[in-house]
XYZ file of C-alpha atoms in Angstrom:
652
model
C -15.733 33.282 2.563
C -14.302 30.612 4.836
C -11.952 32.431 7.332
C -9.330 29.906 6.573
C -9.436 30.551 2.849
C -6.679 32.571 1.396
C -6.761 33.166 -2.275
C -3.913 34.814 -4.111
C -4.121 36.112 -7.670
C -1.313 36.623 -10.181
C -0.627 36.400 -13.911
C 1.592 33.662 -15.239
C 2.382 33.771 -18.925
C -0.452 36.320 -19.366
C -2.950 33.942 -17.801
C -4.906 35.108 -14.824
C -4.652 32.540 -12.001
C -5.901 32.243 -8.446
C -4.042 29.942 -6.013
C -5.576 28.574 -2.834
C -2.938 28.640 -0.075
C -2.766 25.483 2.083
C 0.217 24.969 4.326
C 2.330 21.885 3.589
C 0.807 21.606 0.098
C 3.761 22.840 -1.979
C 3.252 26.283 -0.363
C 7.045 26.917 -0.251
C 7.340 26.562 -4.005
C 4.243 28.720 -4.618
C 5.609 31.439 -2.387
C 8.648 31.511 -4.669
C 6.377 31.916 -7.673
C 4.666 34.999 -6.168
C 7.864 36.599 -4.885
C 9.588 36.175 -8.284
C 6.729 36.586 -10.685
C 4.940 39.485 -8.962
C 5.033 43.013 -10.541
C 5.694 44.320 -7.018
C 9.219 44.323 -5.648
C 9.838 41.901 -2.717
C 11.797 43.726 -0.021
C 12.738 41.128 2.663
C 13.318 43.718 5.337
C 9.894 45.315 4.656
C 7.761 42.279 4.213
C 9.559 39.869 6.634
C 8.174 36.780 4.895
C 6.583 35.874 1.538
C 3.118 35.265 2.943
C 2.864 38.751 4.240
C 4.074 40.105 0.848
C 1.410 37.928 -0.918
C -1.264 39.181 1.530
C -0.322 42.753 0.758
C -0.201 42.664 -2.916
C -2.062 39.494 -4.191
C -4.865 38.511 -1.679
C -8.242 38.491 -3.363
C -11.834 37.578 -2.383
C -13.626 34.460 -3.368
C -15.770 36.545 -5.731
C -12.581 37.824 -7.447
C -11.073 34.238 -7.491
C -14.118 32.887 -9.363
C -13.230 35.141 -12.274
C -9.762 33.704 -12.866
C -9.125 31.418 -15.799
C -7.270 28.947 -13.632
C -8.352 28.303 -10.008
C -5.661 26.234 -8.517
C -5.533 24.100 -5.425
C -2.892 21.465 -4.580
C -3.956 18.418 -2.584
C -1.615 16.102 -0.641
C -2.148 12.578 0.629
C -3.384 13.227 4.103
C -1.390 10.822 6.263
C 1.906 11.768 4.618
C 0.978 15.502 5.197
C 0.591 14.879 8.945
C 3.968 13.243 9.148
C 5.635 15.876 7.133
C 4.206 18.641 9.296
C 5.274 16.927 12.392
C 8.865 16.615 11.124
C 9.131 20.005 9.639
C 7.347 22.025 12.259
C 8.076 20.149 15.478
C 11.191 17.902 15.222
C 13.410 19.888 12.857
C 12.803 23.064 14.773
C 13.172 21.737 18.337
C 15.940 24.151 19.188
C 13.818 27.100 18.253
C 11.112 26.730 21.001
C 8.206 28.163 19.037
C 4.717 28.771 20.442
C 3.684 25.556 18.786
C 6.347 23.589 20.719
C 5.172 25.170 24.014
C 1.596 24.521 23.169
C 2.261 20.760 22.518
C 4.405 20.492 25.503
C 1.997 22.029 27.919
C -0.939 20.124 26.437
C 0.862 16.779 26.748
C 2.527 17.765 29.997
C 5.889 16.402 28.854
C 9.242 18.061 28.050
C 9.600 18.890 24.332
C 12.606 16.757 23.931
C 10.861 13.633 25.115
C 7.694 13.932 23.066
C 7.249 11.043 20.560
C 5.048 10.861 17.525
C 2.750 8.508 19.496
C 2.406 11.238 22.161
C 1.759 13.891 19.508
C -0.894 12.019 17.812
C -2.742 10.393 20.837
C -2.277 13.234 23.365
C -2.268 16.336 21.169
C -3.777 15.791 17.709
C -6.575 13.564 18.664
C -7.409 15.513 21.855
C -7.075 19.210 21.108
C -10.069 20.981 19.555
C -10.005 21.882 15.882
C -9.965 25.637 16.855
C -6.707 25.249 18.869
C -4.797 22.885 16.740
C -1.717 24.241 14.980
C -2.649 25.487 11.480
C -0.243 23.160 9.715
C -2.547 20.361 10.874
C -5.865 21.950 9.723
C -7.714 19.731 7.305
C -7.180 20.583 3.664
C -10.937 20.857 3.103
C -11.299 23.342 5.733
C -9.409 25.794 3.621
C -11.784 25.637 0.721
C -13.909 28.684 -0.090
C -16.914 29.295 -2.221
C -14.942 28.735 -5.373
C -15.082 26.103 -8.157
C -11.380 25.008 -8.311
C -11.028 23.932 -11.899
C -7.309 22.924 -11.620
C -7.085 20.379 -8.663
C -3.471 19.251 -8.670
C -2.284 16.256 -6.657
C 1.065 16.971 -4.953
C 2.775 13.917 -6.725
C 1.693 15.356 -10.120
C 2.560 19.000 -9.406
C 5.464 19.253 -11.819
C 3.747 17.266 -14.560
C 0.597 19.362 -14.285
C 2.283 22.782 -14.070
C 4.347 21.938 -16.989
C 1.182 21.296 -18.879
C -0.360 24.609 -17.728
C 2.618 27.034 -17.851
C 5.324 25.313 -19.911
C 8.456 23.493 -19.025
C 10.689 26.490 -18.228
C 8.203 27.668 -15.517
C 7.699 24.172 -14.085
C 11.505 23.545 -14.077
C 12.086 26.729 -12.192
C 9.620 26.235 -9.510
C 8.434 22.677 -9.167
C 11.044 20.297 -10.415
C 12.590 20.039 -6.959
C 11.055 20.272 -3.564
C 12.136 23.311 -1.550
C 10.860 22.743 1.989
C 13.291 22.058 5.077
C 13.315 18.278 4.775
C 13.308 17.901 1.004
C 15.904 15.671 -0.692
C 17.050 14.262 2.682
C 17.891 10.560 2.916
C 15.300 8.422 4.535
C 15.603 5.376 6.754
C 13.309 2.700 8.067
C 12.683 2.423 11.803
C 9.632 2.176 14.121
C 9.518 5.959 14.458
C 6.406 6.123 16.703
C 8.258 5.884 19.892
C 11.618 7.721 19.166
C 11.763 10.996 21.048
C 11.920 14.283 19.136
C 15.338 14.856 20.640
C 16.678 11.527 19.378
C 15.347 12.029 15.993
C 16.730 15.500 15.733
C 20.222 14.401 16.920
C 20.208 11.589 14.396
C 19.306 14.002 11.640
C 22.088 16.363 12.761
C 24.502 13.373 12.591
C 23.693 13.046 8.911
C 21.363 10.072 9.198
C 18.453 11.711 7.650
C 14.737 11.464 8.654
C 12.583 8.319 9.233
C 10.397 7.589 6.142
C 6.729 8.308 6.208
C 6.132 4.568 6.366
C 8.170 4.546 9.613
C 5.684 6.639 11.377
C 2.732 4.683 10.040
C 3.853 1.134 10.803
C 2.066 1.098 14.175
C -1.404 -0.213 13.514
C -2.952 1.873 16.417
C -1.418 5.106 15.096
C -2.248 4.300 11.519
C -5.931 3.572 12.338
C -6.246 6.728 14.535
C -4.818 8.924 11.779
C -7.108 7.362 9.171
C -10.089 8.200 11.383
C -8.701 11.703 12.039
C -8.042 12.361 8.338
C -11.194 10.687 7.231
C -12.769 13.840 5.560
C -9.495 14.695 3.796
C -8.948 11.155 2.720
C -12.357 11.176 1.055
C -11.639 14.578 -0.644
C -8.174 13.437 -1.862
C -9.387 10.167 -3.322
C -12.276 11.931 -5.066
C -9.774 13.669 -7.194
C -7.938 10.541 -8.192
C -8.377 8.757 -11.494
C -9.679 5.625 -9.553
C -9.055 3.445 -6.539
C -7.071 0.347 -7.493
C -7.081 -2.857 -5.362
C -4.168 -5.126 -6.295
C -4.195 -8.663 -4.979
C -1.239 -10.984 -4.657
C -0.670 -14.521 -3.158
C 2.513 -13.643 -1.252
C 3.558 -11.346 1.565
C 4.485 -8.558 -0.797
C 7.879 -7.974 0.868
C 10.025 -8.643 -2.170
C 7.773 -8.570 -5.198
C 9.481 -6.086 -7.462
C 7.154 -6.219 -10.392
C 4.052 -5.509 -8.270
C 5.800 -2.777 -6.437
C 6.696 -1.051 -9.664
C 3.297 -1.282 -11.138
C 1.760 0.116 -7.926
C 4.208 3.058 -7.707
C 3.669 3.889 -11.344
C -0.043 3.982 -11.034
C 0.167 5.960 -7.737
C 2.265 8.638 -9.187
C -0.123 8.962 -12.213
C -3.201 9.718 -10.152
C -4.511 6.411 -8.852
C -4.932 5.393 -5.159
C -3.367 1.973 -4.946
C -3.764 -0.643 -2.261
C -1.927 -3.943 -2.405
C -3.836 -6.775 -0.724
C -1.350 -9.564 0.341
C -0.790 -12.204 2.975
C 0.458 -11.772 6.497
C 2.829 -13.866 8.460
C 3.429 -12.735 12.129
C 7.138 -11.843 12.542
C 7.797 -11.494 8.744
C 5.451 -8.781 7.819
C 3.167 -6.006 9.129
C -0.661 -6.146 8.666
C -0.842 -2.614 7.321
C 1.562 -0.038 6.117
C 1.960 2.976 3.756
C 5.029 2.925 1.514
C 7.079 6.019 0.875
C 5.540 6.277 -2.499
C 1.977 6.496 -0.893
C 0.965 3.047 -1.949
C -0.942 1.225 0.895
C -0.395 -2.367 1.811
C -3.048 -4.404 3.691
C -2.265 -8.022 4.548
C -4.572 -10.759 5.819
C -3.382 -13.484 8.034
C -3.397 -16.973 6.674
C -5.955 -19.232 8.159
C -5.280 -20.925 11.554
C -5.767 -24.183 9.540
C -2.345 -23.586 7.882
C -0.725 -24.426 11.216
C -2.451 -27.795 11.157
C -0.727 -28.662 7.974
C 2.689 -28.381 9.601
C 1.483 -30.563 12.476
C 0.230 -33.168 10.076
C 3.442 -33.146 8.079
C 5.515 -33.526 11.208
C 3.840 -36.758 12.118
C 6.137 -39.614 11.007
C 4.920 -43.323 10.974
C 6.865 -45.629 13.291
C 9.640 -47.484 11.436
C 8.986 -51.130 11.801
C 9.550 -53.847 9.196
C 6.617 -55.804 10.424
C 4.169 -53.008 9.871
C 5.544 -51.530 6.681
C 2.108 -51.718 4.951
C 0.459 -49.882 7.797
C 3.154 -47.189 7.752
C 2.582 -46.788 4.017
C -1.179 -46.423 4.568
C -0.546 -44.012 7.389
C 1.737 -41.922 5.225
C -0.819 -41.827 2.321
C -3.543 -40.869 4.816
C -1.435 -38.015 6.244
C -0.581 -36.795 2.825
C -4.223 -36.809 1.865
C -5.260 -35.090 5.069
C -2.468 -32.420 4.564
C -3.797 -31.595 1.045
C -7.370 -31.490 2.373
C -6.472 -29.148 5.209
C -4.230 -27.020 2.956
C -7.195 -26.661 0.488
C -9.555 -25.354 3.232
C -6.798 -23.268 4.855
C -6.398 -21.483 1.486
C -10.062 -21.284 0.807
C -10.524 -19.452 4.079
C -7.821 -17.058 3.237
C -9.234 -16.385 -0.207
C -12.588 -15.672 1.316
C -11.043 -13.148 3.670
C -9.164 -11.535 0.756
C -12.449 -11.377 -1.140
C -14.283 -9.657 1.693
C -11.299 -7.253 2.041
C -11.603 -6.396 -1.620
C -15.242 -5.822 -1.475
C -15.294 -3.718 1.655
C -12.527 -1.402 0.330
C -14.812 -0.472 -2.646
C -12.209 -0.099 -5.360
C -12.986 1.118 -8.867
C -10.539 -1.321 -10.452
C -9.320 -4.783 -9.262
C -5.872 -5.899 -10.421
C -5.149 -9.589 -10.019
C -1.524 -10.710 -10.094
C -1.223 -14.245 -11.436
C -3.461 -17.286 -11.397
C -3.507 -17.869 -7.705
C -5.792 -14.952 -6.990
C -7.724 -14.691 -10.346
C -10.843 -16.440 -9.091
C -10.900 -14.406 -5.966
C -10.431 -11.038 -7.764
C -13.037 -12.061 -10.500
C -15.737 -12.784 -7.763
C -15.118 -9.387 -6.084
C -15.218 -7.584 -9.356
C -18.514 -9.154 -10.288
C -20.010 -8.314 -6.988
C -18.822 -4.787 -7.130
C -19.413 -4.468 -10.853
C -15.936 -2.946 -11.422
C -13.400 -3.684 -14.139
C -10.899 -6.652 -13.609
C -7.316 -6.583 -14.847
C -5.442 -9.849 -15.027
C -1.634 -9.655 -14.803
C -0.203 -13.113 -15.914
C 3.309 -13.032 -14.763
C 3.798 -16.659 -15.940
C 2.268 -19.134 -18.372
C 0.805 -21.075 -15.399
C -0.335 -24.037 -17.442
C 3.245 -24.828 -18.395
C 4.998 -23.805 -15.248
C 7.698 -25.702 -13.278
C 5.949 -27.649 -10.453
C 2.410 -26.972 -11.727
C 2.001 -30.231 -13.788
C -0.541 -31.794 -11.520
C -2.923 -28.920 -11.602
C -2.399 -27.762 -15.202
C -5.829 -28.758 -16.365
C -7.542 -27.012 -13.432
C -5.409 -23.794 -14.158
C -6.283 -23.966 -17.828
C -9.948 -24.344 -17.095
C -9.830 -21.239 -14.755
C -7.976 -19.078 -17.229
C -10.100 -20.153 -20.170
C -13.325 -19.167 -18.292
C -12.101 -15.968 -16.638
C -9.382 -14.369 -18.759
C -11.871 -13.331 -21.483
C -13.956 -11.666 -18.690
C -11.093 -9.325 -17.705
C -11.257 -5.819 -18.996
C -7.562 -5.991 -19.846
C -4.723 -8.462 -19.573
C -0.972 -8.017 -19.078
C 2.010 -10.332 -19.402
C 5.774 -10.203 -19.381
C 6.928 -11.141 -22.969
C 5.781 -11.135 -26.530
C 5.927 -14.909 -26.632
C 3.628 -15.245 -23.656
C 1.377 -12.620 -25.054
C 0.974 -14.598 -28.386
C 0.408 -17.799 -26.335
C -2.245 -16.416 -24.179
C -4.133 -14.657 -26.979
C -4.131 -17.897 -29.112
C -4.955 -20.219 -26.187
C -7.893 -18.267 -24.803
C -9.146 -16.230 -27.751
C -8.467 -12.914 -26.125
C -6.971 -9.642 -27.316
C -3.184 -9.817 -27.296
C -2.165 -8.818 -23.747
C -0.188 -5.591 -23.066
C 3.478 -6.689 -22.553
C 5.327 -5.117 -19.614
C 8.681 -6.837 -19.238
C 10.172 -7.469 -15.834
C 12.608 -4.419 -15.967
C 13.941 -2.765 -12.815
C 13.396 0.886 -11.938
C 16.142 3.142 -13.245
C 18.604 4.275 -10.669
C 21.892 6.140 -10.584
C 24.656 3.525 -10.767
C 27.450 3.788 -8.243
C 30.628 1.735 -7.930
C 30.262 -0.901 -5.223
C 32.517 -3.637 -3.578
C 29.526 -4.944 -1.530
C 29.951 -8.748 -2.360
C 33.695 -8.645 -2.125
C 33.599 -6.906 1.283
C 30.783 -9.108 2.710
C 32.354 -12.401 1.708
C 35.852 -11.122 2.449
C 37.150 -12.287 -1.034
C 40.873 -12.092 -0.933
C 41.762 -12.622 -4.700
C 41.002 -10.035 -7.298
C 39.238 -12.554 -9.507
C 36.125 -11.723 -11.410
C 32.859 -12.441 -9.612
C 30.369 -14.419 -11.481
C 26.938 -13.736 -10.101
C 23.546 -15.515 -10.029
C 20.771 -13.698 -8.098
C 17.219 -14.997 -7.587
C 15.360 -17.981 -6.336
C 17.330 -21.178 -5.785
C 14.730 -23.432 -7.419
C 14.627 -26.414 -9.797
C 14.885 -25.866 -13.559
C 17.163 -22.835 -13.348
C 20.397 -24.631 -14.189
C 21.939 -23.977 -10.797
C 23.449 -27.419 -10.246
C 25.084 -27.048 -13.656
C 26.347 -23.572 -12.687
C 28.008 -24.959 -9.521
C 29.521 -27.746 -11.682
C 30.831 -25.164 -14.108
C 33.049 -23.772 -11.296
C 35.313 -26.877 -11.766
C 36.187 -25.797 -15.290
C 36.603 -22.101 -14.620
C 39.657 -21.092 -12.784
C 40.514 -17.821 -11.078
C 36.875 -16.691 -10.647
C 34.338 -16.570 -7.745
C 30.824 -17.906 -8.161
C 28.266 -16.135 -5.987
C 24.593 -17.029 -5.428
C 22.225 -14.369 -3.935
C 18.945 -15.702 -2.951
C 17.238 -18.620 -1.108
C 15.037 -21.535 -2.040
C 14.643 -25.367 -1.939
C 17.877 -26.086 -3.652
C 20.061 -24.037 -1.294
C 21.396 -27.033 0.765
C 21.735 -29.202 -2.229
C 23.853 -26.594 -4.057
C 26.021 -26.133 -0.999
C 26.507 -29.887 -0.700
C 27.359 -30.168 -4.364
C 29.995 -27.434 -4.049
C 31.622 -29.319 -1.178
C 31.557 -32.653 -3.031
C 33.139 -30.986 -6.085
C 35.636 -29.308 -3.842
C 34.895 -25.708 -5.092
C 33.405 -24.465 -1.883
C 36.272 -21.883 -1.551
C 35.128 -20.320 -4.757
C 31.456 -20.974 -4.668
C 29.659 -18.551 -2.143
C 26.141 -18.009 -0.912
C 24.458 -14.834 0.338
C 20.859 -15.018 1.673
C 18.046 -13.103 -0.115
C 18.581 -9.331 0.273
C 16.025 -6.583 0.173
C 15.023 -5.011 -3.174
C 16.500 -1.552 -2.031
C 19.958 -3.167 -1.254
C 20.123 -5.500 -4.277
C 21.527 -2.999 -6.843
C 24.587 -2.481 -4.612
C 25.213 -6.262 -4.695
C 24.629 -6.651 -8.389
C 26.924 -3.763 -9.200
C 29.744 -5.317 -7.150
C 29.937 -8.400 -9.526
C 31.629 -8.690 -12.879
C 29.507 -11.181 -14.787
C 25.792 -11.899 -14.491
C 24.583 -15.460 -15.140
C 21.047 -16.654 -16.237
C 21.367 -20.435 -16.949
C 17.673 -21.253 -16.967
C 16.722 -24.606 -18.601
C 13.992 -25.516 -21.059
C 11.908 -27.591 -18.554
C 8.607 -25.956 -19.550
C 7.188 -23.523 -21.874
C 7.012 -20.935 -19.078
C 10.873 -21.055 -18.848
C 11.441 -21.060 -22.600
C 9.291 -17.971 -23.101
C 10.830 -15.981 -20.308
C 13.130 -12.927 -20.710
C 14.117 -13.075 -17.066
C 13.977 -10.154 -14.541
C 17.556 -10.866 -13.544
C 18.711 -10.305 -17.155
C 17.452 -6.748 -16.944
C 18.927 -6.431 -13.435
C 22.325 -7.353 -14.602
C 22.111 -4.832 -17.672
C 21.143 -2.032 -15.415
C 24.088 -2.806 -13.155
C 26.348 -2.655 -16.124
C 27.276 -6.457 -16.080
C 28.092 -8.496 -19.087
C 25.754 -11.521 -19.141
C 25.924 -15.202 -19.912
C 22.362 -16.497 -20.620
C 20.660 -19.391 -22.129
C 19.920 -19.075 -25.799
C 16.113 -18.769 -25.541
C 14.119 -16.516 -27.983
C 13.190 -13.700 -25.704
C 16.593 -13.710 -24.031
C 18.310 -13.812 -27.317
C 16.356 -10.755 -28.498
C 17.726 -8.627 -25.702
C 21.261 -9.960 -25.592
C 21.875 -9.679 -29.396
C 19.992 -6.388 -29.972
C 22.027 -4.561 -27.241
C 25.211 -6.681 -27.452
C 25.475 -7.153 -23.730
C 26.884 -10.623 -23.379
C 27.041 -14.281 -24.648
C 24.464 -17.008 -25.134
C 24.997 -20.652 -24.580
C 23.129 -23.895 -25.419
C 22.022 -25.236 -22.097
C 24.938 -27.731 -21.861
C 27.531 -27.730 -19.170
C 30.323 -27.309 -21.793
C 28.527 -24.408 -23.358
C 28.032 -22.618 -20.051
C 31.637 -23.373 -18.880
C 33.141 -22.133 -22.212
C 31.040 -18.855 -22.172
C 32.043 -18.074 -18.632
C 35.668 -18.933 -19.380
C 35.712 -16.680 -22.282
C 34.473 -13.662 -20.171
C 36.669 -14.412 -17.167
C 39.715 -14.476 -19.307
C 38.983 -11.797 -21.715
C 38.880 -8.500 -19.696
C 38.638 -6.319 -22.863
C 35.495 -8.219 -24.021
C 33.980 -7.854 -20.609
C 34.606 -4.108 -20.809
C 33.007 -3.847 -24.213
C 29.832 -5.651 -23.049
C 29.797 -3.442 -19.973
C 29.930 -0.376 -22.119
C 27.008 -1.616 -24.167
C 25.074 -2.410 -21.008
C 25.514 1.000 -19.613
C 24.337 2.521 -22.880
C 21.157 0.412 -22.740
C 20.373 1.078 -19.063
C 17.572 3.773 -19.635
C 16.016 1.967 -22.572
C 15.827 -1.292 -20.573
C 14.403 0.317 -17.334
C 10.902 0.124 -16.115
C 10.390 3.844 -16.688
C 10.741 3.415 -20.467
C 7.615 1.175 -20.575
C 5.474 2.292 -17.663
C 3.454 4.641 -19.795
C 1.963 1.558 -21.402
C 0.497 0.584 -18.065
C -0.696 4.060 -17.388
C -2.444 4.244 -20.776
C -4.073 0.907 -20.272
C -5.582 2.112 -17.025
C -6.546 5.557 -18.612
C -8.526 3.716 -21.260
C -10.589 1.761 -18.702
C -13.954 3.213 -17.891
C -14.516 3.666 -14.337
C -18.151 3.802 -13.400
C -18.275 4.229 -9.598
C -15.474 6.701 -8.833
C -15.692 8.120 -5.308
């Protein structure tokens, strides 16, 4: 038997089980199982620690382990395991001065307090021999013995899987909450690679928490080095996943809530998910691992993109005598810009396609029309299933009129080739099924993830609002067709209320100018786009949520609006345009008022809620009651089931 293998045997609910002990892989919780469920009494003074007790009473050979009904091993995402071990065993115990600390300090030739994660990885982990490395950093595979482990549990599925095996009371008792030293501690984002152990420890002592896993893996060199170091474990871990999912988006994936929710849901249900996105220096990193374990890989836009800006910046000389020449020059520049943009985008799509193919996923998930062709080509070359997630009705979308026929051609040709399709509302599902002769897509509404609601005064504090007037909130892109000019105009007819816009977009300067012209700038305020993690605090600090979208296209008319759900989860009464999908939510849950797209209708509805506090409170109560039902978690199982029904033929 492998010298590192430690198999412990016990009966749980009269079932004979053997557990393979691997440090950092829920071992604290399993120690509690053996201490509490053992027929032998645990005497702390006698046994000193649980593992010694387990070794005395429950240690078995591989031959004995093979006879157990359940032979259990828990596997953990390898990079996260390294980070967790570093925090738990090195940083959090810096005042204890263990042999491990002295080993690392002597090996690196640096005081313990001054050692950084970069030092630890580069000068210890990647340099020391496998025989000398601290046992918390041994590979998971090195613990395996000559045993067929018939219950391989991924750490993120530990509670769910043990509940299936041993029942809810047992799972609740031992696995519902993490029990190691850094569990349930707040996390923060920072570039953690070069923060000394002492600085990190003192920040934790001051109540700041620990840097997130992603904070340690932001550095490209460290990330790449650890991937190489954990290569064997990564392959082992991924072999026990349901599949490797490569998502592809045509944005930087820094504020895409829908894609993030889908990726997180799949990740926690046994799929390895990598989101392939675009990279812009200074605005995003080329690679990162989110706290959920989802990987993000970004490709830089082609250098040709920079030429577009140069071409656009060229302005023809203003001269009355050469106005025709100027017009020709302007048209020529416009055509050149479109030509360069086309090839810039084409180059980026090729890079994305190569990235998809080289990552060898088992499923490719394309988000929206922009990346459908690229994803389809990669899926054909790899012979893997394609999922198409139509966030919009792209053929009837604001600003897409000039390329409507091209989009329709692409969707008509490629949507039927997808293994499964997804969209956001029932109306859109019916339209896509009828237009392209496909099975009706799975509907996943743009619902936010559920969170514990807390009182907030974020908007009032940030804008230093002096009056106790209700805050009327619009959050989202400041784009055409969303009724935003009308919303600013409605401020003239609504007294004793603040109007706050959170977001950015092409209309921002126009809306600010309009507020000044109408002399309502003292009550109409703007906050730039905020992060997804901070947004709920802002939303909850308002009093009324507004969705004044206009019927400029079928895409708008068929929406149910992500912000509508965001308002409800924040407990806000809403005022929204009377469109079918929006009407269904507002009327079913009685969470607000509908209006008819007119300025008078919008102004009247806002006035009614501003003036009637009791009515606002009633709508708020209804919204709070509907929160869980209208959260992402209430529908995510539909996504998981869709994936589970897809046949994966080339699993790692």
